[in-house]
Coordinates of C-alpha atoms in Angstrom, one line a residue:
M67 CA -1.4 60.1 47.1
K68 CA -2.8 62.1 44.2
N69 CA -6.5 61.8 43.3
N70 CA -8.2 60.6 40.2
N71 CA -8.9 64.0 38.7
E72 CA -5.2 64.9 39.0
F73 CA -4.3 61.8 36.9
I74 CA -6.7 62.8 34.1
Q75 CA -5.3 66.4 34.2
E76 CA -1.7 65.4 34.3
S77 CA -1.8 62.5 31.9
S78 CA -2.2 63.5 28.2
L79 CA -5.3 62.3 26.3
I80 CA -2.9 60.8 23.7
R81 CA -1.2 58.7 26.3
R82 CA -4.5 57.5 27.8
K83 CA -5.9 56.6 24.4
K84 CA -2.7 54.7 23.5
L85 CA -3.3 52.6 26.7
G86 CA -7.0 52.4 26.1
Q87 CA -7.8 54.1 29.4
F88 CA -11.4 55.2 29.6
F89 CA -12.8 55.2 33.1
T90 CA -16.1 53.9 34.4
P91 CA -18.5 56.4 36.0
E92 CA -18.9 55.8 39.7
I93 CA -22.7 55.3 39.4
I94 CA -22.2 52.4 36.9
A95 CA -19.3 50.9 38.9
K96 CA -21.4 50.6 42.0
W97 CA -24.2 49.0 40.0
M98 CA -21.9 46.5 38.4
A99 CA -20.5 45.5 41.8
E100 CA -24.0 44.9 43.1
W101 CA -24.4 42.2 40.5
A102 CA -20.9 40.7 40.5
I103 CA -20.1 40.5 44.2
Q104 CA -22.2 37.9 46.1
K105 CA -22.3 37.0 49.8
N106 CA -20.1 33.9 49.3
T107 CA -17.6 35.7 47.1
E108 CA -14.1 35.2 48.3
T109 CA -11.8 36.0 45.3
V110 CA -12.3 38.9 42.9
L111 CA -10.3 40.0 39.8
D112 CA -10.1 43.5 38.3
P113 CA -8.0 42.8 35.2
S114 CA -7.5 46.5 34.2
L115 CA -7.4 48.2 37.6
G116 CA -6.8 51.7 36.3
L117 CA -7.8 54.3 39.0
G118 CA -9.4 51.6 41.1
I119 CA -13.0 52.8 40.5
L120 CA -14.4 49.3 40.1
A121 CA -12.2 47.8 42.8
R122 CA -13.4 50.4 45.3
E123 CA -17.1 49.6 44.7
A124 CA -16.3 45.8 45.0
L125 CA -14.7 46.4 48.3
N126 CA -17.5 48.6 49.4
K127 CA -19.9 45.7 48.7
N128 CA -17.8 43.2 50.6
N129 CA -14.5 44.3 52.3
K130 CA -13.6 40.7 53.2
I131 CA -12.9 39.7 49.6
K132 CA -9.4 39.0 48.4
L133 CA -9.1 41.4 45.4
T134 CA -6.5 41.0 42.7
G135 CA -5.9 44.1 40.6
V136 CA -3.8 43.8 37.4
E137 CA -2.5 47.0 35.8
I138 CA 0.2 47.4 33.2
D139 CA 0.6 51.2 33.6
R140 CA 3.0 51.9 36.5
K141 CA 2.2 55.6 36.4
I142 CA -1.5 55.3 37.1
L143 CA -0.9 53.2 40.2
N144 CA 0.7 56.2 41.8
Y145 CA -2.7 57.9 41.8
L146 CA -4.6 55.1 43.6
D147 CA -6.2 56.3 46.9
S148 CA -4.3 55.1 49.9
D149 CA -7.4 53.8 51.7
I150 CA -7.9 51.0 49.2
L151 CA -4.2 50.5 48.2
D152 CA -3.5 48.0 51.0
L153 CA -6.7 46.0 50.3
I154 CA -5.7 45.1 46.8
D155 CA -3.1 42.6 45.6
I156 CA -1.7 44.7 42.8
K157 CA 0.1 43.1 39.9
N158 CA 1.9 45.6 37.7
I159 CA 2.0 43.3 34.7
D160 CA 0.3 42.7 31.3
F161 CA -3.0 41.0 32.1
F162 CA -2.1 38.2 29.7
S163 CA 1.0 37.4 31.8
L164 CA -1.2 36.5 34.8
K165 CA -0.9 32.8 35.6
K166 CA -3.3 30.9 33.5
K167 CA -4.4 28.6 36.4
L168 CA -5.6 31.6 38.5
T169 CA -9.4 31.7 38.6
F170 CA -11.9 33.8 40.6
D171 CA -15.3 33.9 42.1
S172 CA -16.1 37.3 40.7
I173 CA -14.6 39.5 38.0
I174 CA -15.5 43.1 37.5
A175 CA -13.9 44.8 34.5
N176 CA -13.6 47.7 32.1
P177 CA -11.0 46.3 29.7
P178 CA -8.8 48.7 27.7
Y179 CA -10.2 49.9 24.4
I180 CA -7.4 49.7 21.7
R181 CA -8.1 49.2 18.0
H182 CA -6.2 46.4 16.2
H183 CA -3.8 48.7 14.4
D184 CA -2.7 50.4 17.6
M185 CA -2.4 47.5 20.0
S186 CA 0.6 45.4 20.8
I187 CA -0.4 41.8 21.6
S188 CA 1.7 38.7 21.3
N189 CA 1.1 35.8 19.0
E190 CA 1.1 33.6 22.1
T191 CA -1.8 35.5 23.6
I192 CA -3.7 35.4 20.3
L193 CA -3.2 31.6 20.1
H194 CA -4.2 31.2 23.8
C195 CA -7.5 33.0 23.2
E196 CA -8.2 31.1 20.0
N197 CA -7.6 27.9 21.9
I198 CA -10.2 29.0 24.5
V199 CA -12.9 29.8 21.9
G200 CA -12.0 27.0 19.5
E201 CA -12.0 29.4 16.5
K202 CA -9.6 31.8 14.8
L203 CA -10.1 35.4 15.8
S204 CA -10.3 38.2 13.3
G205 CA -7.2 40.3 13.0
L206 CA -9.5 43.3 13.3
S207 CA -10.5 42.4 16.9
N208 CA -10.2 45.2 19.5
I209 CA -8.0 44.3 22.5
Y210 CA -11.0 44.2 24.8
I211 CA -12.2 41.1 22.9
Y212 CA -9.1 39.2 24.0
F213 CA -9.6 40.5 27.6
C214 CA -13.2 39.3 27.7
I215 CA -12.3 35.8 26.4
D216 CA -9.6 35.3 29.0
I217 CA -11.8 36.9 31.8
I218 CA -14.7 34.5 31.1
N219 CA -12.2 31.5 31.1
R220 CA -11.1 32.5 34.6
L221 CA -14.6 32.5 36.2
N222 CA -15.1 29.9 38.9
K223 CA -18.3 27.7 39.0
D224 CA -21.3 29.8 40.2
G225 CA -19.1 32.9 39.8
R226 CA -20.3 36.1 38.3
A227 CA -18.7 38.7 36.0
A228 CA -19.8 42.2 35.1
L229 CA -18.0 43.7 32.0
I230 CA -18.4 47.2 30.6
I231 CA -17.2 47.3 26.9
P232 CA -18.0 49.3 23.8
T233 CA -20.9 48.1 21.6
D234 CA -19.0 47.6 18.3
W235 CA -18.7 43.9 19.0
M236 CA -22.4 43.6 18.4
N237 CA -22.1 45.0 14.9
S238 CA -18.7 44.2 13.6
N239 CA -17.5 41.0 11.9
F240 CA -14.8 40.6 14.6
G241 CA -17.5 40.2 17.2
K242 CA -18.9 37.1 15.5
V243 CA -16.5 34.6 17.2
F244 CA -17.0 36.4 20.6
K245 CA -20.8 36.0 20.3
S246 CA -20.3 32.4 19.4
Y247 CA -18.2 31.9 22.5
L248 CA -20.8 33.5 24.7
K249 CA -23.3 31.0 23.3
K250 CA -20.9 28.1 23.8
T251 CA -20.3 28.9 27.5
G252 CA -23.9 29.6 28.3
F253 CA -22.7 32.2 30.8
L254 CA -24.4 35.2 29.3
Q255 CA -27.4 36.4 31.4
S256 CA -28.1 40.0 30.3
V257 CA -26.9 42.6 27.9
F258 CA -27.4 46.3 28.7
Y259 CA -27.1 48.7 25.8
L260 CA -26.7 52.3 26.7
D261 CA -28.4 54.8 24.4
S262 CA -25.9 56.6 22.1
E263 CA -26.9 60.0 23.6
L264 CA -25.4 58.9 27.0
I265 CA -21.7 59.7 26.9
V266 CA -20.4 57.1 29.2
F267 CA -16.6 57.2 28.5
E268 CA -15.1 60.7 28.5
D269 CA -13.0 61.6 25.5
N270 CA -14.3 58.5 23.6
L271 CA -17.1 58.4 21.0
S272 CA -17.8 54.7 21.6
T273 CA -21.2 53.7 22.9
A274 CA -21.2 51.3 25.9
S275 CA -22.6 47.9 26.7
I276 CA -22.6 46.0 29.9
L277 CA -22.6 42.2 30.1
F278 CA -23.7 40.2 33.1
L279 CA -22.3 36.6 33.1
E280 CA -22.6 33.7 35.4
N281 CA -20.9 30.3 35.4
T282 CA -24.0 28.3 36.0
S283 CA -25.1 24.8 34.9
K284 CA -28.6 26.1 34.3
E285 CA -29.0 26.9 30.6
K286 CA -30.7 30.2 30.0
A287 CA -33.3 29.8 27.3
S288 CA -33.4 33.4 26.4
I289 CA -31.1 36.4 27.1
D290 CA -32.4 39.6 28.7
F291 CA -31.7 42.7 26.6
F292 CA -32.1 46.1 28.2
F293 CA -32.0 49.4 26.3
I294 CA -30.9 52.1 28.8
K295 CA -32.4 55.5 28.0
N296 CA -31.3 57.4 31.1
I297 CA -28.2 57.2 33.3
K298 CA -30.5 57.5 36.4
F299 CA -31.4 53.8 35.7
F300 CA -28.2 52.9 37.6
N301 CA -29.1 54.5 40.9
K302 CA -32.9 53.7 41.0
K303 CA -34.5 50.7 42.7
P304 CA -37.1 48.7 40.7
S305 CA -39.7 49.8 43.2
D306 CA -39.2 53.4 42.1
K307 CA -42.1 54.5 39.8
K308 CA -39.8 56.4 37.5
Y309 CA -37.5 53.3 37.1
K310 CA -39.5 51.8 34.1
N311 CA -39.2 55.1 32.2
Y312 CA -35.4 54.7 32.1
F313 CA -35.2 51.5 30.1
E314 CA -36.8 49.0 27.8
H315 CA -36.6 45.3 28.2
Q316 CA -36.8 42.4 25.7
Q317 CA -35.9 38.7 25.8
Y318 CA -34.3 36.9 22.8
S319 CA -33.6 33.3 22.2
W320 CA -30.2 32.1 21.1
D321 CA -31.8 30.9 17.9
L322 CA -32.8 34.5 17.1
L323 CA -29.5 35.9 18.3
E324 CA -27.6 33.5 16.0
D325 CA -29.7 34.6 13.1
T326 CA -29.2 38.3 13.8
K327 CA -26.0 39.7 12.3
K328 CA -26.1 43.0 14.2
W329 CA -27.3 42.7 17.7
D330 CA -27.9 46.3 18.3
S331 CA -30.6 46.2 15.6
L332 CA -32.6 44.3 18.2
F333 CA -32.9 47.5 20.2
R334 CA -34.5 49.3 17.2
R335 CA -36.8 46.6 15.9
R336 CA -39.3 47.5 18.6
D337 CA -40.0 50.7 16.6
R338 CA -40.0 49.3 13.1
K339 CA -43.1 50.2 11.2
I340 CA -42.7 48.7 7.8
N341 CA -41.3 46.0 5.6
Y342 CA -41.5 45.3 1.9
K343 CA -43.8 42.8 0.3
Q344 CA -41.1 41.6 -2.1
S345 CA -37.8 42.5 -0.7
K346 CA -34.2 42.3 -1.7
L347 CA -30.9 43.6 -0.3
I348 CA -28.9 46.4 -1.8
G349 CA -26.2 43.8 -2.3
D350 CA -28.5 41.9 -4.7
F351 CA -28.2 44.8 -7.1
F352 CA -25.0 46.6 -6.2
S353 CA -21.4 46.1 -5.0
S354 CA -20.0 48.7 -2.6
K355 CA -16.6 50.3 -2.2
R356 CA -15.3 53.1 0.0
G357 CA -14.2 56.3 -1.6
I358 CA -10.6 56.9 -2.7
A359 CA -8.1 57.0 0.2
T360 CA -5.2 59.3 -1.0
G361 CA -3.2 59.4 2.2
A362 CA -2.6 63.1 1.7
N363 CA -5.8 65.0 0.7
K364 CA -4.2 68.3 1.1
F365 CA -1.8 67.5 -1.8
F366 CA -4.1 65.4 -4.1
N367 CA -7.5 67.1 -3.7
I368 CA -7.0 70.6 -5.2
S369 CA -9.0 73.6 -6.4
G370 CA -9.2 75.3 -9.8
K371 CA -7.0 78.0 -8.5
E372 CA -4.3 75.5 -7.5
K373 CA -4.7 73.7 -10.9
K374 CA -3.9 77.0 -12.7
E375 CA -1.1 77.9 -10.3
Y376 CA 0.8 74.7 -10.8
G377 CA 0.0 74.4 -14.5
L378 CA -1.7 71.0 -14.2
S379 CA -3.6 69.8 -17.3
N380 CA -7.0 67.9 -17.4
L381 CA -5.0 64.8 -18.3
S382 CA -3.6 64.7 -14.8
L383 CA -6.8 65.5 -13.0
K384 CA -10.2 63.9 -12.3
Y385 CA -13.3 65.5 -10.9
C386 CA -13.5 64.4 -7.3
V387 CA -15.7 65.3 -4.3
G388 CA -13.7 65.3 -1.1
S389 CA -16.1 66.8 1.3
S390 CA -19.8 66.1 1.9
R391 CA -20.3 69.9 2.4
D392 CA -19.7 70.3 -1.4
V393 CA -22.9 68.3 -2.2
D394 CA -25.9 70.4 -1.3
G395 CA -28.7 68.0 -2.2
L396 CA -29.7 64.5 -3.0
I397 CA -28.7 64.8 -6.6
F398 CA -25.2 65.9 -7.7
R399 CA -25.8 67.5 -11.1
K400 CA -23.3 68.8 -13.6
K401 CA -24.5 72.2 -12.8
D402 CA -23.7 71.6 -9.1
L403 CA -20.2 70.5 -10.1
N404 CA -19.7 73.6 -12.3
D405 CA -21.0 76.0 -9.6
K406 CA -18.7 74.5 -7.0
L407 CA -15.7 74.8 -9.4
K408 CA -16.6 78.5 -9.8
E409 CA -16.5 78.8 -6.0
N410 CA -13.0 77.4 -6.1
K411 CA -13.9 74.3 -4.1
R412 CA -11.4 71.4 -4.0
L413 CA -13.0 69.3 -6.7
Y414 CA -10.0 68.0 -8.6
L415 CA -8.0 64.9 -7.9
F416 CA -4.3 64.8 -8.9
D417 CA -3.8 61.4 -10.6
P418 CA -1.3 61.8 -13.5
P419 CA -1.0 59.4 -16.4
E420 CA 1.9 57.0 -16.9
K421 CA 3.7 59.6 -19.1
L422 CA 4.4 62.5 -16.8
S423 CA 4.4 66.1 -18.1
K424 CA 6.8 68.7 -16.9
S425 CA 4.1 70.2 -14.7
D426 CA 3.3 66.8 -13.2
K427 CA 7.0 66.2 -12.3
K428 CA 7.3 69.7 -10.8
Y429 CA 4.2 69.2 -8.7
I430 CA 5.3 65.7 -7.6
K431 CA 8.7 67.2 -6.5
L432 CA 6.8 69.8 -4.5
G433 CA 4.9 67.0 -2.7
E434 CA 8.2 65.2 -1.9
E435 CA 9.7 68.4 -0.5
Q436 CA 6.7 68.4 1.9
A437 CA 7.2 64.7 2.7
F438 CA 3.8 63.6 1.4
H439 CA 5.5 60.6 -0.2
L440 CA 6.5 59.3 3.3
R441 CA 3.0 59.0 4.7
Y442 CA 1.6 55.6 5.5
L443 CA -0.6 55.1 2.4
T444 CA 1.6 56.9 -0.1
A445 CA 4.8 55.1 1.1
N446 CA 3.2 51.7 0.4
K447 CA 2.5 52.4 -3.3
E448 CA 4.7 51.6 -6.2
F449 CA 4.3 55.2 -7.4
W450 CA 3.3 57.3 -4.4
F451 CA 1.5 59.9 -6.5
K452 CA -0.8 57.4 -8.3
Q453 CA -4.4 56.8 -7.0
E454 CA -6.1 53.5 -6.6
K455 CA -8.3 52.7 -9.6
R456 CA -11.9 53.8 -8.9
D457 CA -14.6 54.6 -11.5
Y458 CA -17.3 57.1 -10.7
S459 CA -20.4 55.5 -9.2
P460 CA -24.1 56.4 -9.6
I461 CA -24.9 56.4 -5.8
W462 CA -22.9 57.9 -3.0
I463 CA -23.6 57.3 0.7
G464 CA -22.4 59.4 3.6
V465 CA -20.0 57.5 5.9
F466 CA -20.7 59.5 9.1
N467 CA -24.1 61.0 9.9
R468 CA -25.7 62.7 12.9
N469 CA -29.3 62.1 12.0
N470 CA -30.4 60.3 8.8
I471 CA -28.0 58.8 6.3
R472 CA -27.9 60.6 2.9
F473 CA -28.0 58.7 -0.4
I474 CA -26.9 60.8 -3.3
Y475 CA -27.6 60.2 -7.0
N476 CA -24.4 61.2 -8.9
E477 CA -25.2 62.5 -12.4
T478 CA -21.6 63.6 -13.0
K479 CA -18.4 61.7 -13.8
S480 CA -17.0 62.7 -10.4
V481 CA -15.3 60.1 -8.1
S482 CA -15.3 60.7 -4.4
L483 CA -12.8 60.5 -1.5
T484 CA -13.6 58.5 1.7
T485 CA -16.2 61.0 2.8
F486 CA -18.6 58.8 0.7
H487 CA -19.0 55.1 0.0
N488 CA -19.9 54.1 -3.5
L489 CA -22.5 51.8 -5.0
Y490 CA -21.8 50.1 -8.4
T491 CA -24.5 48.3 -10.3
K492 CA -24.1 44.5 -10.6
L493 CA -27.3 44.1 -12.6
T494 CA -28.5 46.2 -15.4
L495 CA -30.5 49.0 -13.9
S496 CA -32.0 52.0 -15.8
K497 CA -31.4 55.5 -14.7
S498 CA -35.0 55.7 -13.5
E499 CA -34.6 52.6 -11.4
I500 CA -31.5 54.0 -9.7
M501 CA -33.2 57.3 -9.1
A502 CA -36.3 55.6 -7.8
L503 CA -34.2 53.6 -5.3
V504 CA -32.4 56.8 -4.2
F505 CA -35.8 58.4 -3.5
I506 CA -37.0 55.4 -1.5
L507 CA -33.8 55.2 0.5
N508 CA -34.0 58.9 1.4
H509 CA -37.7 58.7 2.2
E510 CA -38.9 58.2 5.8
I511 CA -40.3 54.8 4.8
S512 CA -36.7 53.3 4.7
K513 CA -35.3 54.9 7.9
D514 CA -35.7 51.9 10.3
L515 CA -34.5 49.3 7.7
I516 CA -31.4 51.5 7.0
L517 CA -30.7 52.1 10.7
D518 CA -30.7 48.3 11.3
Q519 CA -27.3 48.2 9.6
R520 CA -25.7 51.3 11.2
R521 CA -22.8 51.4 13.7
V522 CA -23.5 53.8 16.5
Y523 CA -21.0 55.9 18.3
G524 CA -21.3 58.3 21.3
N525 CA -23.6 61.3 21.0
G526 CA -25.6 59.7 18.3
L527 CA -22.8 59.6 15.6
I528 CA -23.8 57.0 13.0
K529 CA -21.3 55.2 10.8
F530 CA -21.7 52.7 7.9
E531 CA -19.0 50.5 6.4
P532 CA -19.4 49.5 2.8
K533 CA -20.5 45.9 3.7
D534 CA -23.2 47.3 6.1
I535 CA -24.9 49.1 3.2
L536 CA -25.2 45.9 1.2
D537 CA -27.3 44.4 4.0
I538 CA -30.0 47.2 3.8
V539 CA -33.4 45.8 2.9
I540 CA -35.0 47.4 -0.2
P541 CA -38.0 46.6 -2.4
D542 CA -37.3 44.4 -5.4
L543 CA -36.9 47.0 -8.1
K544 CA -37.7 44.5 -10.8
K545 CA -41.1 43.8 -9.3
I546 CA -42.2 47.5 -9.3
K547 CA -44.3 48.6 -12.2
R548 CA -42.5 50.7 -14.8
S549 CA -44.9 53.6 -14.4
N550 CA -44.4 53.6 -10.7
I551 CA -40.6 53.6 -11.1
L552 CA -40.8 56.6 -13.4
A553 CA -43.1 58.4 -10.8
L554 CA -40.6 57.7 -7.9
A555 CA -37.7 58.8 -10.0
S556 CA -39.4 62.0 -10.9
E557 CA -40.2 62.6 -7.2
L558 CA -36.6 62.4 -6.3
K559 CA -36.2 65.8 -7.9
I560 CA -38.8 67.3 -5.6
L561 CA -37.3 65.6 -2.5
D562 CA -33.9 67.0 -3.6
K563 CA -35.4 70.5 -3.9
C564 CA -36.8 70.3 -0.4
Y565 CA -33.5 69.1 1.0
R566 CA -31.6 72.0 -0.6
E567 CA -34.1 74.5 0.6
N568 CA -34.3 72.9 4.1
K569 CA -38.1 72.5 3.7
K570 CA -40.1 69.5 5.0
Y571 CA -41.0 67.1 2.3
K572 CA -44.7 66.1 2.1
T573 CA -45.5 62.9 0.2
N574 CA -48.4 63.5 -2.2
Q575 CA -51.3 61.2 -2.7
E576 CA -50.0 59.5 -5.9
I577 CA -46.6 58.7 -4.3
S578 CA -48.3 57.5 -1.1
K579 CA -50.3 55.0 -3.0
I580 CA -47.2 53.7 -4.8
L581 CA -45.3 53.3 -1.5
E582 CA -48.3 51.6 0.1
S583 CA -48.4 49.1 -2.8
I584 CA -44.8 47.9 -2.1
I585 CA -45.0 47.6 1.7
V586 CA -46.5 45.1 4.1

């Protein structure tokens, strides 16, 4: 029988991702089995058997258990080690085809990770899971959410489950119903959140969380939350002196959890240093939209050289920033736009008027020859070469970030592609008020409040969705003195200069006093 490493080498990453196959590290699998498998455990389920990593550790804990392993992928079963093969009742089926009446004393699982647009799941399964939770599930739910719901429903009285899943359920709207279901059952005992620097799943940028659940009649008043900072946490005993250096522990009531939109923000609140005396949300002043999604940036986002080559006129083009690398600072000025155009950067967006010129028609034909019109986004438009309507916005926000998020004041009439999200004013705000806000958002003072709304991926990659940005807490701009607004707006230029020159910004005494006047 071939070993685990051979399967990973011989099975393409594309295939493994399609099936949501990301394997649990041995050190974590053993630790999960320690919780899930009890002395009186008789029946155990692994609903996504994979290479048998979790099953092996369950059998090592208690080799007298009756272990059922469900695995839809016939190929991966050929790589299971022979020494555990005969100890597992293997069912080569879709997990959701398992008899509904089958329940277990213990369940240990690493469900597949497949996003909604890639997964194949029957309406019958969706309805079954919705009946369990008593609510309609979001169409954006990852397949592991359906697995978890069915898993929890199969847990016998006094039984335990240990589940390792990504953390996006804590932050995303699709996780709301799942969190509500956890509260309804009362099974949740502990949540373990693994630091984003810990790459748990190979070839997957998702961060990981582990849930300990128990079907007990004793209602748990507060849930234990553990922030795991070091992978060594999983092989240390609590008596080890170094053990406490590897994690942080907090307890949160369900009342607080139900009032907390993004649960992973709970792991950062311990470090929060400030709040505002008179606060608002960005959404009180702005609406947000993602940048323009063309479906074929190579064709639509062009340079001055290409504009000239294809004879395209200004009537058919908009100024457009397609890459964050083309914005050097925190202010995007007209001079920056002109300088980048001289460098022949791709800062034009092809978006022809209703009446097409000869050059437009020729360029469109060129695109069709290269099959750009058959791509997913373009094929679903009435006119494949027309862009969605999007005006330029005064503030751009980077979608992906490694360290701090960047807010950019846009002085030009440039639109942006999906590299940036856009903020549009809902209330009347002066240029100075907008610039003052951009300064505050880029200042260290706002870091913790901004990060409360982030989505974290492996290796510290930070992402924001448009709605996440609207929930960021900011000072009430209308309650800040006019003179202070002007001073903060002016200071943005200094912060911008420091950013461009890669110099550390130092807050001067005047600005420090202004900031101190608006914070608690």
